[in-house]
Coordinates of C-alpha atoms in Angstrom, one line a residue:
X283 CA -21.8 -14.5 3.7
X284 CA -22.4 -15.8 7.2
X285 CA -23.7 -13.6 10.3
X286 CA -20.1 -14.3 12.0
X287 CA -18.3 -13.4 9.1
X288 CA -20.2 -9.8 8.8
X289 CA -19.4 -9.7 12.8
X290 CA -15.5 -10.2 12.3
X291 CA -15.6 -7.7 9.6
X292 CA -17.6 -4.9 11.8
X293 CA -15.4 -5.8 14.4
X294 CA -12.3 -5.0 12.9
X295 CA -13.6 -1.8 11.8
X296 CA -15.6 -0.7 14.5
X297 CA -14.9 1.8 17.6
X298 CA -15.0 5.6 18.5
X299 CA -12.4 6.9 16.2
X300 CA -10.9 9.8 18.4
X301 CA -10.4 7.1 21.3
X302 CA -8.7 5.2 18.8
X303 CA -6.4 8.0 17.8
X304 CA -5.4 8.6 21.1
X305 CA -4.5 5.3 22.5
X306 CA -2.4 4.9 18.9
X307 CA -0.6 8.2 19.4
X308 CA 0.8 6.9 23.1
X309 CA 1.1 3.3 22.2
X310 CA 3.6 4.2 19.0
X311 CA 5.2 7.2 20.8
X312 CA 8.9 6.7 20.7
X313 CA 9.6 6.0 24.2
X314 CA 9.4 2.4 25.5
X315 CA 6.3 1.1 26.7
X316 CA 5.8 -2.0 29.3
X317 CA 5.4 -5.0 27.5
X318 CA 1.8 -6.3 27.5
X319 CA 1.2 -8.9 29.8
X320 CA -1.1 -10.9 27.1
X321 CA -0.6 -11.1 23.5
X322 CA -2.7 -10.9 20.4
X323 CA -2.1 -14.5 19.3
X324 CA -3.6 -15.8 22.6
X325 CA -7.0 -13.8 21.6
X326 CA -6.7 -14.3 17.9
X327 CA -9.8 -15.9 17.6
X328 CA -11.4 -13.0 18.0
X329 CA -11.2 -9.9 15.9
X330 CA -10.7 -7.7 18.9
X331 CA -7.3 -9.5 19.3
X332 CA -5.3 -6.9 17.7
X333 CA -6.0 -4.6 20.8
X334 CA -4.1 -6.5 23.0
X335 CA -1.1 -5.0 22.7
X336 CA -2.4 -1.6 23.2
X337 CA -4.1 -2.2 26.7
X338 CA -0.6 -2.1 28.2
X339 CA 0.0 1.1 30.2
X340 CA 1.7 3.7 27.7
X341 CA 4.5 5.6 29.2
X342 CA 4.0 9.7 29.5
X343 CA 4.7 11.5 25.7
X344 CA 7.8 12.4 25.4
X345 CA 8.9 15.8 25.7
X346 CA 11.7 15.6 23.0
X347 CA 11.1 18.5 20.1
X348 CA 10.9 16.3 16.8
X349 CA 11.6 18.5 13.3
X350 CA 8.7 19.2 11.6
X351 CA 7.6 17.1 8.9
X352 CA 8.7 19.5 5.9
X353 CA 12.3 19.9 7.3
X354 CA 13.3 16.3 7.3
X355 CA 14.1 16.4 3.6
X356 CA 15.4 19.7 3.7
X357 CA 18.1 18.8 6.3
X358 CA 19.5 15.9 4.0
X359 CA 22.8 17.9 3.0
X360 CA 23.8 17.7 6.9
X361 CA 27.3 15.9 6.9
X362 CA 27.0 12.5 8.6
X363 CA 29.8 13.6 11.4
X364 CA 27.3 16.4 12.7
X365 CA 24.2 13.9 12.9
X366 CA 22.9 12.8 16.0
X367 CA 22.6 8.7 15.7
X368 CA 19.8 7.3 17.9
X369 CA 21.2 4.9 21.0
X370 CA 20.9 1.4 20.2
X371 CA 18.7 -0.2 22.5
X372 CA 20.5 -3.7 22.0
X373 CA 20.7 -6.1 19.0
X374 CA 19.2 -9.6 18.4
X375 CA 20.6 -12.6 16.1
X376 CA 20.0 -11.4 12.9
X377 CA 20.0 -15.5 11.8
X378 CA 16.9 -15.6 14.0
X379 CA 15.5 -12.7 12.9
X380 CA 15.4 -13.2 9.4
X381 CA 13.7 -16.6 9.8
X382 CA 10.5 -17.3 8.0
X383 CA 7.5 -16.0 10.0
X384 CA 3.9 -16.8 9.5
X385 CA 3.4 -14.6 6.4
X386 CA 5.5 -14.3 3.5
X387 CA 8.2 -11.6 3.5
X388 CA 7.3 -8.1 2.0
X389 CA 10.6 -6.5 1.4
X390 CA 12.7 -4.6 -1.1
X391 CA 15.7 -4.6 -2.4
X392 CA 18.6 -6.9 -3.4
X393 CA 18.8 -10.1 -1.1
X394 CA 22.3 -9.8 -0.5
X395 CA 22.5 -6.5 0.1
X396 CA 25.4 -5.3 2.8
X397 CA 22.7 -3.7 5.2
X398 CA 18.9 -5.1 6.0
X399 CA 16.6 -3.1 7.7
X400 CA 13.5 -4.9 9.4
X401 CA 10.6 -2.3 10.3
X402 CA 7.5 -3.3 12.4
X403 CA 4.9 -0.9 12.4
X404 CA 1.4 -0.1 12.7
X405 CA -1.0 1.5 9.9
X406 CA -2.5 3.7 12.7
X407 CA 0.4 5.0 14.2
X408 CA 1.4 8.7 13.2
X409 CA 5.4 8.1 13.8
X410 CA 5.1 5.2 11.4
X411 CA 2.9 7.7 8.6
X412 CA 5.6 10.4 9.2
X413 CA 8.5 8.2 8.6
X414 CA 7.0 6.7 5.5
X415 CA 5.8 10.0 4.0
X416 CA 9.1 12.3 4.6
X417 CA 11.9 9.6 4.7
X418 CA 11.1 6.4 3.4
X419 CA 11.3 7.3 -0.4
X420 CA 14.6 9.4 -0.1
X421 CA 16.3 6.2 1.3
X422 CA 14.6 3.6 -1.0
X423 CA 15.9 5.8 -3.8
X424 CA 19.9 6.2 -2.2
X425 CA 20.1 3.1 -0.8
X426 CA 16.9 0.4 -1.7
X427 CA 17.1 0.8 -5.5
X428 CA 21.2 0.7 -5.8
X429 CA 21.6 -2.5 -4.1
X430 CA 23.1 -1.4 -0.6
X431 CA 19.7 -1.9 1.6
X432 CA 17.2 -4.7 1.8
X433 CA 14.3 -3.6 3.8
X434 CA 11.3 -5.4 5.2
X435 CA 8.5 -4.3 6.7
X436 CA 6.5 -6.4 9.4
X437 CA 3.1 -6.1 10.8
X438 CA 2.5 -4.7 14.3
X439 CA -1.0 -3.3 14.6
X440 CA -2.1 -1.9 18.1
X441 CA -5.8 -1.7 17.0
X442 CA -8.5 -3.1 15.1
X443 CA -8.2 -0.8 12.3
X444 CA -4.7 -0.9 11.6
X445 CA -5.3 -4.6 11.3
X446 CA -7.9 -4.1 9.0
X447 CA -5.4 -1.9 6.7
X448 CA -2.7 -4.7 7.0
X449 CA -5.0 -7.5 5.9
X450 CA -6.2 -5.3 2.9
X451 CA -2.6 -4.7 1.8
X452 CA -2.0 -8.4 2.3
X453 CA -5.0 -9.1 0.0
X454 CA -3.8 -6.6 -2.8
X455 CA -2.8 -7.9 -6.2
X456 CA 0.7 -9.2 -6.3
X457 CA 3.3 -6.7 -6.2
X458 CA 0.7 -4.0 -4.6
X459 CA 1.5 -4.4 -1.0
X460 CA 3.9 -1.2 -0.8
X461 CA 1.8 0.7 -3.0
X462 CA -1.2 0.5 -0.7
X463 CA 1.0 0.8 2.3
X464 CA 2.0 4.4 1.0
X465 CA -1.5 4.9 -0.1
X466 CA -3.1 4.6 3.4
X467 CA -0.2 6.0 4.9
X468 CA -0.6 9.3 2.9
X469 CA -4.4 9.2 3.7
X470 CA -4.2 7.9 7.3
X471 CA -6.1 10.9 8.8
X472 CA -8.9 10.3 6.4
X473 CA -9.8 6.5 7.1
X474 CA -8.0 6.1 11.0
X475 CA -10.0 9.0 12.4
X476 CA -12.8 8.5 10.5
X477 CA -16.0 7.8 12.5
X478 CA -16.8 4.9 10.1
X479 CA -13.5 3.3 9.4
X480 CA -15.3 0.4 7.4
X481 CA -16.6 2.9 4.8
X482 CA -13.7 5.1 4.3
X483 CA -11.1 1.8 3.9
X484 CA -13.6 0.5 1.4
X485 CA -13.5 3.7 -0.7
X486 CA -9.9 3.6 -0.4
X487 CA -9.5 -0.1 -1.3
X488 CA -11.7 0.2 -4.4
X489 CA -9.0 3.0 -5.8
X490 CA -6.7 -0.2 -5.2
X491 CA -9.0 -2.5 -7.1
X492 CA -10.9 -3.9 -4.6
X493 CA -14.6 -4.6 -5.1
X494 CA -17.3 -4.9 -2.3
X495 CA -16.9 -8.8 -2.7
X496 CA -13.3 -9.0 -2.2
X497 CA -13.1 -6.4 0.5
X498 CA -15.4 -8.5 2.4
X499 CA -13.6 -11.6 2.0
X500 CA -10.4 -9.9 3.0
X501 CA -11.7 -8.6 6.1
X502 CA -13.5 -12.2 7.2
X503 CA -10.3 -14.6 6.6
X504 CA -9.7 -15.1 10.2
X505 CA -6.7 -17.0 9.0
X506 CA -4.9 -13.6 7.6
X507 CA -5.9 -11.7 11.0
X508 CA -4.2 -14.6 13.1
X509 CA -1.1 -14.3 10.9
X510 CA -0.9 -10.9 11.3
X511 CA -1.5 -11.3 15.2
X512 CA 1.1 -13.7 15.0
X513 CA 3.9 -11.7 13.2
X514 CA 3.1 -8.9 16.1
X515 CA 3.5 -11.6 18.9
X516 CA 6.9 -13.3 17.4
X517 CA 8.0 -9.6 17.2
X518 CA 7.4 -8.6 20.9
X519 CA 8.5 -11.9 22.4
X520 CA 11.3 -12.9 20.4
X521 CA 12.9 -9.2 19.4
X522 CA 11.6 -7.1 22.1
X523 CA 9.4 -5.0 20.1
X524 CA 7.4 -2.3 22.4
X525 CA 6.5 0.1 20.2
X526 CA 6.3 1.6 16.7
X527 CA 8.0 2.1 14.4
X528 CA 10.9 0.0 15.4
X529 CA 13.9 -0.7 13.2
X530 CA 16.9 -3.4 13.1
X531 CA 19.7 -2.4 11.0
X532 CA 21.8 -5.4 10.6
X533 CA 20.2 -6.8 13.9
X534 CA 20.7 -3.5 15.9
X535 CA 17.4 -2.2 17.3
X536 CA 16.4 1.5 17.2
X537 CA 12.9 2.6 17.9
X538 CA 11.1 5.8 16.8
X539 CA 10.6 7.8 13.6
X540 CA 14.0 8.9 11.4
X541 CA 14.9 11.7 9.6
X542 CA 17.0 11.2 6.1
X543 CA 19.9 12.1 7.7
X544 CA 19.8 9.9 10.7
X545 CA 18.7 7.0 8.6
X546 CA 21.3 7.5 6.3
X547 CA 24.1 7.8 9.0
X548 CA 23.1 4.6 10.4
X549 CA 22.8 3.0 7.0
X550 CA 26.5 4.4 6.2
X551 CA 28.2 3.1 9.4
X552 CA 27.5 -0.5 8.4
X553 CA 28.5 -0.4 4.4

């Protein structure tokens, strides 16, 4: 491995963990943030390219009280008519949204499902982790596995560790992208806030079948990093993604974490 390759891997996983988490919590809030004046692709020749989007000033933290994580599933029996739906932030051209991007689409569900959900997310975003840890599996069982929803995940990393996590998920064996994403979200605090993010991610990657060599090879793949950044840039420029998680439900734009009840109501309204 060359010195430049080693430097790329270290830059992806270095930094003060507490500062990274503080920045990401602001960046992935449910409030809109101003679009960054520069985009990841413009600086993608450096491993620090993924920090570009997070340099835009983040808004004040939302004062909205969110339900405790453990209450979301318990509320799943709430009648749809009583669920307060989030306000749509507009819509995008579905045909354009579904055009091929720089990376193969990571999707679950039937290609001809009546509802298509595209999620832009960041691996170090606590709100994204909350959605995938508390809501996603119930939605998968109720709608994706039954042929009603096609669910697509797209990368929108706000910092180098998020980019590294996405790269490792992309380098995982075929069919293991979603399991890798799930594992990393469940253990988010262990690696995203670790003083040595590289070692923390290496240990988790080994559980997924990586070796030291395959781990290093993945994180020194400049083209893969550039492509991850390009997915983010396209989401920001073409579809107005400004925060994570952002969902497009049949083209309708919604931002922020959602409970099982809320997402179920949105889906039911499209069926």
